[in-house]
Short mmCIF file of C-alpha atoms (C1' of nucleotides) in Angstrom, two decimals:
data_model
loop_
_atom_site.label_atom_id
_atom_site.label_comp_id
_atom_site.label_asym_id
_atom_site.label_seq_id
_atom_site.Cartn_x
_atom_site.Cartn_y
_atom_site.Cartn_z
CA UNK A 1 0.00 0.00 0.00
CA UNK A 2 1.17 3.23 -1.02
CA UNK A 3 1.10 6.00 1.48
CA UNK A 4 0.37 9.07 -0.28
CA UNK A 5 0.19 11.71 1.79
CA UNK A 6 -2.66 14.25 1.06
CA UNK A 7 -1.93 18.03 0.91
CA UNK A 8 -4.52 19.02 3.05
CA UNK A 9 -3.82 22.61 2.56
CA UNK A 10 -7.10 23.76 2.91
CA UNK A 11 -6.05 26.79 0.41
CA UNK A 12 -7.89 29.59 2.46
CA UNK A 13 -7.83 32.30 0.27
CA UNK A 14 -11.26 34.11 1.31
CA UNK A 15 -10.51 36.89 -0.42
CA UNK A 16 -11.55 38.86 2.91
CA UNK A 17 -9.87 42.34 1.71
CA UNK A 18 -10.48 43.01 -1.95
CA UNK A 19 -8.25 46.18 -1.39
CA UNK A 20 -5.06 44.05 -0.59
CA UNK A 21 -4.26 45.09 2.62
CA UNK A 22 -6.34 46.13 5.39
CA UNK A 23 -5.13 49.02 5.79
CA UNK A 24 -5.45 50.26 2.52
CA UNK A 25 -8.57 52.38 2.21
CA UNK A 26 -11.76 51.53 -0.34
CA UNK A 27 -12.55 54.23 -3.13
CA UNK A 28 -13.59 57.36 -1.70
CA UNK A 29 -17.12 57.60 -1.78
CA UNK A 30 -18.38 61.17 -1.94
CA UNK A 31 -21.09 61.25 1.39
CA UNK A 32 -18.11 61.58 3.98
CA UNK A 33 -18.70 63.78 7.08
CA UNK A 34 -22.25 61.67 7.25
CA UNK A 35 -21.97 60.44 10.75
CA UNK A 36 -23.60 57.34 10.07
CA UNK A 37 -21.50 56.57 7.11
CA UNK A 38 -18.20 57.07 9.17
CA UNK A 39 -19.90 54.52 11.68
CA UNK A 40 -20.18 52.13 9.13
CA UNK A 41 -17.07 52.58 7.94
CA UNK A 42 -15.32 52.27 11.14
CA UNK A 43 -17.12 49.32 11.84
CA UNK A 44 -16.29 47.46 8.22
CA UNK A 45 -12.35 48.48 9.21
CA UNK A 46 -12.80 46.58 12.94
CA UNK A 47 -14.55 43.44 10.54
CA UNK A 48 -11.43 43.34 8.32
CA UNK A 49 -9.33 43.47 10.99
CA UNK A 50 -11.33 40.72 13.03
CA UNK A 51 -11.67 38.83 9.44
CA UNK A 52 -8.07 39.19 8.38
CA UNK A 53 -7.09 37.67 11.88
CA UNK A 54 -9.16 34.82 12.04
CA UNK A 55 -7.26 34.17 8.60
CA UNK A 56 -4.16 34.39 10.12
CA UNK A 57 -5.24 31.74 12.42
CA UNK A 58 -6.92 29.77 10.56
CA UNK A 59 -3.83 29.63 8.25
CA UNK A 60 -1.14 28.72 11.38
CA UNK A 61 -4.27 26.04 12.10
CA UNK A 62 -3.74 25.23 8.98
CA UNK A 63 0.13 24.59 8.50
CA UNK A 64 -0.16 22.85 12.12
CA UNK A 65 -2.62 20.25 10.40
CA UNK A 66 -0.11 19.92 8.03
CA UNK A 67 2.29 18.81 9.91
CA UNK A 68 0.32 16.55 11.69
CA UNK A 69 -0.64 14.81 9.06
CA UNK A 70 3.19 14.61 7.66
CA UNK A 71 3.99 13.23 10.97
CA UNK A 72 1.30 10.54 10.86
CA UNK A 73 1.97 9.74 7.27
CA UNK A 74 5.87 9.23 8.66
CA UNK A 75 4.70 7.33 11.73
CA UNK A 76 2.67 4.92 9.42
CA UNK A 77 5.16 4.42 7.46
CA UNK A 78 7.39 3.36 10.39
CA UNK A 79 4.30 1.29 11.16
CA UNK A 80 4.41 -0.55 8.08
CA UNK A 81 8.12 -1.28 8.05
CA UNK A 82 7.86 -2.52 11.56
CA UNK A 83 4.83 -5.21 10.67
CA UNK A 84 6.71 -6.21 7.11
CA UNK A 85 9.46 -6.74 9.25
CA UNK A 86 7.60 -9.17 12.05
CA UNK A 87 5.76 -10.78 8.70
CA UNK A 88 9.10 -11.52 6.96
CA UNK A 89 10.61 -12.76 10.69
CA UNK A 90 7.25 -15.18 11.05
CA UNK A 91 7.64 -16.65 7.56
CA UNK A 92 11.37 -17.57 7.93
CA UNK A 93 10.25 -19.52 11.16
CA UNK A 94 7.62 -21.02 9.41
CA UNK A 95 9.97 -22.10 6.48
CA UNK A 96 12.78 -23.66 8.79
CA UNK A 97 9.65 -25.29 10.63
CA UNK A 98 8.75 -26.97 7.01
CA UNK A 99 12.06 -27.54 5.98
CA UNK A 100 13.03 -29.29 9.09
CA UNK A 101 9.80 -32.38 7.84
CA UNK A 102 9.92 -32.18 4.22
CA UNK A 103 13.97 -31.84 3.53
CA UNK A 104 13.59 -29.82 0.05
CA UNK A 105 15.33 -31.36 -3.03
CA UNK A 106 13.96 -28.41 -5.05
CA UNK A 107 15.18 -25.16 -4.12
CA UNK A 108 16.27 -24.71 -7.98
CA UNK A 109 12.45 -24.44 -9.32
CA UNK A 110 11.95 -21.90 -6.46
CA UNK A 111 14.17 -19.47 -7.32
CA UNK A 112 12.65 -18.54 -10.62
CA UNK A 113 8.79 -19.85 -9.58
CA UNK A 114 9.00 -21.82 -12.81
CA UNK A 115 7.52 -25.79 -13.20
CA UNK A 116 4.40 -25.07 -11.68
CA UNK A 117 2.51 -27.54 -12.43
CA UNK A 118 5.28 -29.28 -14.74
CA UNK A 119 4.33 -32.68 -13.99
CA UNK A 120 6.49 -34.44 -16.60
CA UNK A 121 8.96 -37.15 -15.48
CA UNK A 122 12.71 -36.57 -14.35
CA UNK A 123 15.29 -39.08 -14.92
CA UNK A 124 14.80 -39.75 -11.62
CA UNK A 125 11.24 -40.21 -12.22
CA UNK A 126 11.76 -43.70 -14.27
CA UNK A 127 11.02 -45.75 -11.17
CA UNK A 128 7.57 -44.27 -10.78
CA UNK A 129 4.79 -45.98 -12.38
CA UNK A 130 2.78 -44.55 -9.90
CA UNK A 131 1.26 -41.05 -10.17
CA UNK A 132 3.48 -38.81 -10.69
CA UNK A 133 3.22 -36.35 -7.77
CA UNK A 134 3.51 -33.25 -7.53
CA UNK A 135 5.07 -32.88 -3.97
CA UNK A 136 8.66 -32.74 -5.61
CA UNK A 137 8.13 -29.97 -7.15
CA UNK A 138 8.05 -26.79 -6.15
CA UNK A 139 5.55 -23.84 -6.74
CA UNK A 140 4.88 -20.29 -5.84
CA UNK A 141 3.10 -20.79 -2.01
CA UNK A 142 1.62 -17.83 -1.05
CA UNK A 143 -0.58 -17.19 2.07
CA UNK A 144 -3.68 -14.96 2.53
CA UNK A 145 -5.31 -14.67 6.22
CA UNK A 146 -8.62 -14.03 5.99
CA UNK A 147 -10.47 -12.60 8.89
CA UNK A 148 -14.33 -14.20 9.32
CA UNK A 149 -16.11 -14.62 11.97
CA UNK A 150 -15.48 -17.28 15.01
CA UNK A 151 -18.98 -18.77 14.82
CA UNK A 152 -18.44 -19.45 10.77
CA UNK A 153 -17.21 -22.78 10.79
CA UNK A 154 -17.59 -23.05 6.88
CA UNK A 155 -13.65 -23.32 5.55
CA UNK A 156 -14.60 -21.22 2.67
CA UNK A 157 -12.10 -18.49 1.23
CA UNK A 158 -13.85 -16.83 -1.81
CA UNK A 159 -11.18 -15.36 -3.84
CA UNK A 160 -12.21 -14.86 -7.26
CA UNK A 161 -11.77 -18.80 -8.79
CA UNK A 162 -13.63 -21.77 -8.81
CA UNK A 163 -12.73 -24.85 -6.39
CA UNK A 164 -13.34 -28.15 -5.62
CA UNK A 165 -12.81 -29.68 -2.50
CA UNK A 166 -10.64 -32.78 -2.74
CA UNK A 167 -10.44 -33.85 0.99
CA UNK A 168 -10.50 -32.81 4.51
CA UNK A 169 -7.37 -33.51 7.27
CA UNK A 170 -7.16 -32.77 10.91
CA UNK A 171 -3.84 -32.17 11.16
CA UNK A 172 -1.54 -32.79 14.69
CA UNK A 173 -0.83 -29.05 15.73
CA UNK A 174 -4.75 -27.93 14.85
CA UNK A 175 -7.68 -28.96 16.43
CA UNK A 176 -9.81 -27.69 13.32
CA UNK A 177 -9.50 -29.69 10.00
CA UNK A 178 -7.75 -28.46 6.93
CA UNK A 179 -9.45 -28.30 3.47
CA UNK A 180 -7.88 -29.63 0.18
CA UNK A 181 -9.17 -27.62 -3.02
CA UNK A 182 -7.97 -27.78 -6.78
CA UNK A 183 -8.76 -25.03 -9.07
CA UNK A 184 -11.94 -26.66 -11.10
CA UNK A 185 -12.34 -23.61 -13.66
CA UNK A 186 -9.46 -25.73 -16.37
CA UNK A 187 -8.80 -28.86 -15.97
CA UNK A 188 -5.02 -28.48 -16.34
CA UNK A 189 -4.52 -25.67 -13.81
CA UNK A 190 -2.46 -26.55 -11.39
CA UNK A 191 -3.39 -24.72 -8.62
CA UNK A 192 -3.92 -25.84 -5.08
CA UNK A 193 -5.37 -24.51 -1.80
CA UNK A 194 -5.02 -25.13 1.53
CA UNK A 195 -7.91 -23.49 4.10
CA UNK A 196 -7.70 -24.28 7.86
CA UNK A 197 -8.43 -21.89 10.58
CA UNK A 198 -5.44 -20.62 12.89
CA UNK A 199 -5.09 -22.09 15.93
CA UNK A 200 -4.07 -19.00 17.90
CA UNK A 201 -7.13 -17.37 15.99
CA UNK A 202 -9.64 -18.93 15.57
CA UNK A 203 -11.45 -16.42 13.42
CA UNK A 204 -8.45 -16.20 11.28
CA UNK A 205 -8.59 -18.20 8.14
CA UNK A 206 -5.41 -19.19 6.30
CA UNK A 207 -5.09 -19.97 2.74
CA UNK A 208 -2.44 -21.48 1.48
CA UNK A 209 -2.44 -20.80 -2.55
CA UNK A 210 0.45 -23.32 -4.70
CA UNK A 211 0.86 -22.91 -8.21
CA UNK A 212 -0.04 -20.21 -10.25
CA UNK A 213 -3.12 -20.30 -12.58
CA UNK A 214 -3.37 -20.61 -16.28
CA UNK A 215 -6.42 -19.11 -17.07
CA UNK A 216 -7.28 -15.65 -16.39
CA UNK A 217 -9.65 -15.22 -13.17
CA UNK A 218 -13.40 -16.76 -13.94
CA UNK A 219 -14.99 -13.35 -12.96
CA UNK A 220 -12.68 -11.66 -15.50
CA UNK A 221 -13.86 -13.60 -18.03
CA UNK A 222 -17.70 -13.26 -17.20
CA UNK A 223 -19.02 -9.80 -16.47
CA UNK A 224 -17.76 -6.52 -16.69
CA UNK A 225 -19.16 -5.50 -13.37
CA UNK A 226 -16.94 -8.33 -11.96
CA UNK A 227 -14.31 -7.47 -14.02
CA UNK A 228 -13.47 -4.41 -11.84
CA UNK A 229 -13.38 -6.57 -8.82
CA UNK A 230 -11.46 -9.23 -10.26
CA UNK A 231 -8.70 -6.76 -11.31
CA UNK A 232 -8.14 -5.46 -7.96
CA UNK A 233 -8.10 -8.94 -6.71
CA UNK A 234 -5.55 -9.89 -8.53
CA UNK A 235 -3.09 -7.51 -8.13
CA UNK A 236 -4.12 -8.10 -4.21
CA UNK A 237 -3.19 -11.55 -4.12
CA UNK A 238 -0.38 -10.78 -7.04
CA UNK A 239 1.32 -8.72 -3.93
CA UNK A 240 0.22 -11.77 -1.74
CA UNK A 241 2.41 -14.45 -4.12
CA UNK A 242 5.61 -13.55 -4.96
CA UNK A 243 7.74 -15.28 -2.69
CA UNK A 244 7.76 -18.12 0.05
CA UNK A 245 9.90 -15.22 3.08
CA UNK A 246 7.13 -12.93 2.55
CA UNK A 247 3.86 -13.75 1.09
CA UNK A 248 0.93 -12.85 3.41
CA UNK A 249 -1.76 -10.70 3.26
CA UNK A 250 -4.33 -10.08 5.93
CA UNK A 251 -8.01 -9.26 4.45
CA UNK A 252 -9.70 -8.43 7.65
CA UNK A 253 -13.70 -8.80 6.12
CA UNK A 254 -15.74 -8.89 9.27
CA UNK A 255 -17.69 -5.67 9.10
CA UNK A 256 -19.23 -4.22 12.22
CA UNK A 257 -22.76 -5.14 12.51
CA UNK A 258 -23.45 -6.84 9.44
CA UNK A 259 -21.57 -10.09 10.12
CA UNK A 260 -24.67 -11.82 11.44
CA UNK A 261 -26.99 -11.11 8.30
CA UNK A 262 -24.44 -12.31 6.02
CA UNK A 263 -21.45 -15.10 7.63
CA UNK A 264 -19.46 -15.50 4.59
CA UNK A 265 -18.02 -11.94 3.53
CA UNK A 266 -15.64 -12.77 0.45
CA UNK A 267 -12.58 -11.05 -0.49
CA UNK A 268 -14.41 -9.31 -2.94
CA UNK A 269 -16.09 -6.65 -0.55
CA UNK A 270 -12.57 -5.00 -0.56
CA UNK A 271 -13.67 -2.31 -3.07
CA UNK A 272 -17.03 -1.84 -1.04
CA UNK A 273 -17.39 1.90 0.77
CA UNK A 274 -17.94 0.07 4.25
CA UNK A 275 -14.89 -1.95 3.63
CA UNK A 276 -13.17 1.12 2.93
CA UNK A 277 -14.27 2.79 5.76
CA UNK A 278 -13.91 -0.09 7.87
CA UNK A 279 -10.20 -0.22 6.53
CA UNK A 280 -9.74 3.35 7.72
CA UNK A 281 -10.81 2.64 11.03
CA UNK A 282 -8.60 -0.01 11.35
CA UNK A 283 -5.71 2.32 10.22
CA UNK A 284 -6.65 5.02 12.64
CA UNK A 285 -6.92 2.57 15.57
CA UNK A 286 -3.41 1.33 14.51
CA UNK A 287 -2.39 4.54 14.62
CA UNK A 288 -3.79 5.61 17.64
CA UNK A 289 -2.12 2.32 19.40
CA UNK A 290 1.38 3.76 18.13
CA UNK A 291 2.86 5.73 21.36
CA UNK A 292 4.84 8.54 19.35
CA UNK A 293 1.74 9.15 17.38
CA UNK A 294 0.20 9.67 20.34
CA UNK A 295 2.99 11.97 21.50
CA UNK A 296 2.54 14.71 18.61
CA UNK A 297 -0.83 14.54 18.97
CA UNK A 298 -0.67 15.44 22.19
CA UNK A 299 2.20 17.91 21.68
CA UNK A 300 -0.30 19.12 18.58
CA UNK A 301 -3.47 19.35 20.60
CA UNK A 302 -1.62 21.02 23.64
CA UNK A 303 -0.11 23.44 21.20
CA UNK A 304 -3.30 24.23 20.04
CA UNK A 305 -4.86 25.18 23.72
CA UNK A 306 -2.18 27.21 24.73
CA UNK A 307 -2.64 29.05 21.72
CA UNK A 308 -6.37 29.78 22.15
CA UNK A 309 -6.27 31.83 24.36
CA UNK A 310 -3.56 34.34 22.92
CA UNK A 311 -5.96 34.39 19.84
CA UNK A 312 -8.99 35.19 22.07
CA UNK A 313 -7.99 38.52 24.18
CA UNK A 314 -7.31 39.70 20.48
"C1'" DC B 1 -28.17 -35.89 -14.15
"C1'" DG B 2 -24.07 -33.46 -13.50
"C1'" DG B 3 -21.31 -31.16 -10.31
"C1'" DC B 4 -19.86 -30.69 -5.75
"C1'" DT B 5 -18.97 -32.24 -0.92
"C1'" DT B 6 -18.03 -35.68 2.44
"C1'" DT B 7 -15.28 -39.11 4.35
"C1'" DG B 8 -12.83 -43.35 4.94
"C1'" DA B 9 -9.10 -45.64 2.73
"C1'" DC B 10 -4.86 -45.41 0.71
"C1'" DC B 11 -0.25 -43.49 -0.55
"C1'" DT B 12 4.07 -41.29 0.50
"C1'" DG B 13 7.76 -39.28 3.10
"C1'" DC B 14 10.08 -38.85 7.32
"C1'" DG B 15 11.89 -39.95 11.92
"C1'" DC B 16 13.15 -43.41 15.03
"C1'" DG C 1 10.76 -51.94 9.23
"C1'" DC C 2 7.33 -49.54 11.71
"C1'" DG C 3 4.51 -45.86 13.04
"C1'" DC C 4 2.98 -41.31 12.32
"C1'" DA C 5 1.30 -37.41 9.85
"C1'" DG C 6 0.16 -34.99 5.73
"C1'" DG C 7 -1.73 -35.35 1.26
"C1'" DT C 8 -4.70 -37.57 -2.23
"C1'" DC C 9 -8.15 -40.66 -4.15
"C1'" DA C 10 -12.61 -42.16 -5.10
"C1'" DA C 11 -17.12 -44.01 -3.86
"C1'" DA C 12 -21.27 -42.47 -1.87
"C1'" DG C 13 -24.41 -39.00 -0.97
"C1'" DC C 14 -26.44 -34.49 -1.60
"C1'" DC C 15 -28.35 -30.73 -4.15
"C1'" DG C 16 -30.08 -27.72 -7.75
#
DNA sequence: CGGCTTTGACCTGCGC
DNA sequence: GCGCAGGTCAAAGCCG
């Protein structure tokens, strides 16, 4: 995710004194001496004056929220680095945890993500009349956690393609089972998934994607209403697959009061407004959580008071 | 009736 | 070689 920081500059430019500055005096009109004129007049000067400050102030308000909002932008951004770095730290354990059962004879294919799905026989492969399997050879494995809720004990991970379930495992180190599904939209993609519920989190759903497809995503090829959701999708799980240290992306689709109505959100409600707004909630929160953000807000907000009351014996 | 899910059996690799 | 655990197969059942 790109952080783009806004330019909130709010651009005041009321265009309070027409005449440049304030003190610079409108085009003599010809009824001066007229008491009630010079009243007026005095009284327009005091409004220009009051105006002209409250645009002073509202332009130092202004430059403060500026730097606010630079400072959170830099503070997410430290954010970010910080949970890439615990992501990338949790995926090398999780590799030497794998390597220590399956003792890899393929780190070759893995370097360049190439064979998937290459299911034609090595020289080492004469001996097997059996099927040939596909265990010896490696694919891109990505990850996607996918937040639902707790109660949902459906092991579904809607991402965009069309799956059949192949078989179900309850595996040692989970007490919920883990789902086997093949991509069923060609018959020759390779693709497999993986879906079994964390056991720290037990609303947390993990899919493990291997393979890549070879056929563009079925809701591409149908509509072009789902076209714009199956774009963004794939780029989302693109970022997701790229390589075994760091492939994980957290899709967090439980939405405040509508979880009940609807148990299965799918990875598609990403582009919705309430998914949006959920997501900026969630940012905020983070945010909020971090204690130097919460230091120049404070210094911000603190700032702010003491200044107040400078402005208001004006 | 075709496609999908379920589920027990089977296969394979690994550690001891 | 044996046992264990993960992965896969395939028959049976379900559903639209």
């Amino acid at each position: 995710m790109n952080s783009t920081c806004v330019d909130t500059s709010l651009g005041f430019d009321l265009n309070l004194n027409p005449y440049g500055h304030i003190d610079e005096k409108p085009p003599k009109r010809e009824i001066q001496g007229d008491y009630i004129d010079m009243e007026r007049k005095l009284s327009l000067k005091g409004e220009a004056i009051v105006l002209a400050e409250e645009l002073d102030r509202l332009m130092t308000e202004n430059k403060k929220l500026t730097g606010m909002l630079a400072s959170v932008c830099m503070n997410y951004k430290v954010l970010q680095s910080q949970l890439e770095d615990l992501m990338s730290r949790n995926s090398e354990n999780e590799a030497a945890k794998s390597r220590k059962r399956k003792a890899e004879n393929d780190d070759n294919s893995n370097i360049h993500g190439l064979n998937v799905g290459n299911t034609e026989s090595s020289s080492s492969d004469d001996d097997s009349s059996k099927k040939p399997r596909e265990t010896t050879i490696k694919k891109k494995v990505s990850k996607v956690f996918v937040r639902t809720n707790k109660s949902d004990k459906s092991l579904i991970v809607k991402d965009g393609y069309q799956w059949r379930k192949y078989g179900q495992k309850v595996t040692r180190d989970n007490p919920s089972p883990r789902a086997y599904y093949k991509c069923s939209f060609a018959p020759s993609c390779p693709v497999k998934k993986k879906v079994q519920r964390s056991a720290e989190d037990q609303s947390l759903l993990i899919a493990t994607y291997e393979g890549e497809h070879n056929h563009p995503q079925p809701s591409q090829v149908d509509s072009s209403v789902g076209s714009s959701q199956a774009v963004k999708l794939g780029s989302l799980s693109g970022s997701a697959s790229i390589s075994p240290s760091r492939p994980t992306v957290t899709l967090d689709l439980i939405q405040p009061g509508t979880y009940d109505d609807e148990p299965k959100k799918s990875v598609q409600e990403i582009d919705s407004p309430a998914f949006q707004q959920f997501l900026a909630e969630q940012m905020a929160c983070s945010l909020a959580r971090d204690p130097s953000f919460k230091a120049t807000l404070a210094a911000a907000i603190s700032g702010r008071i003491l200044d107040h009351p400078q402005r208001e014996k004006w």
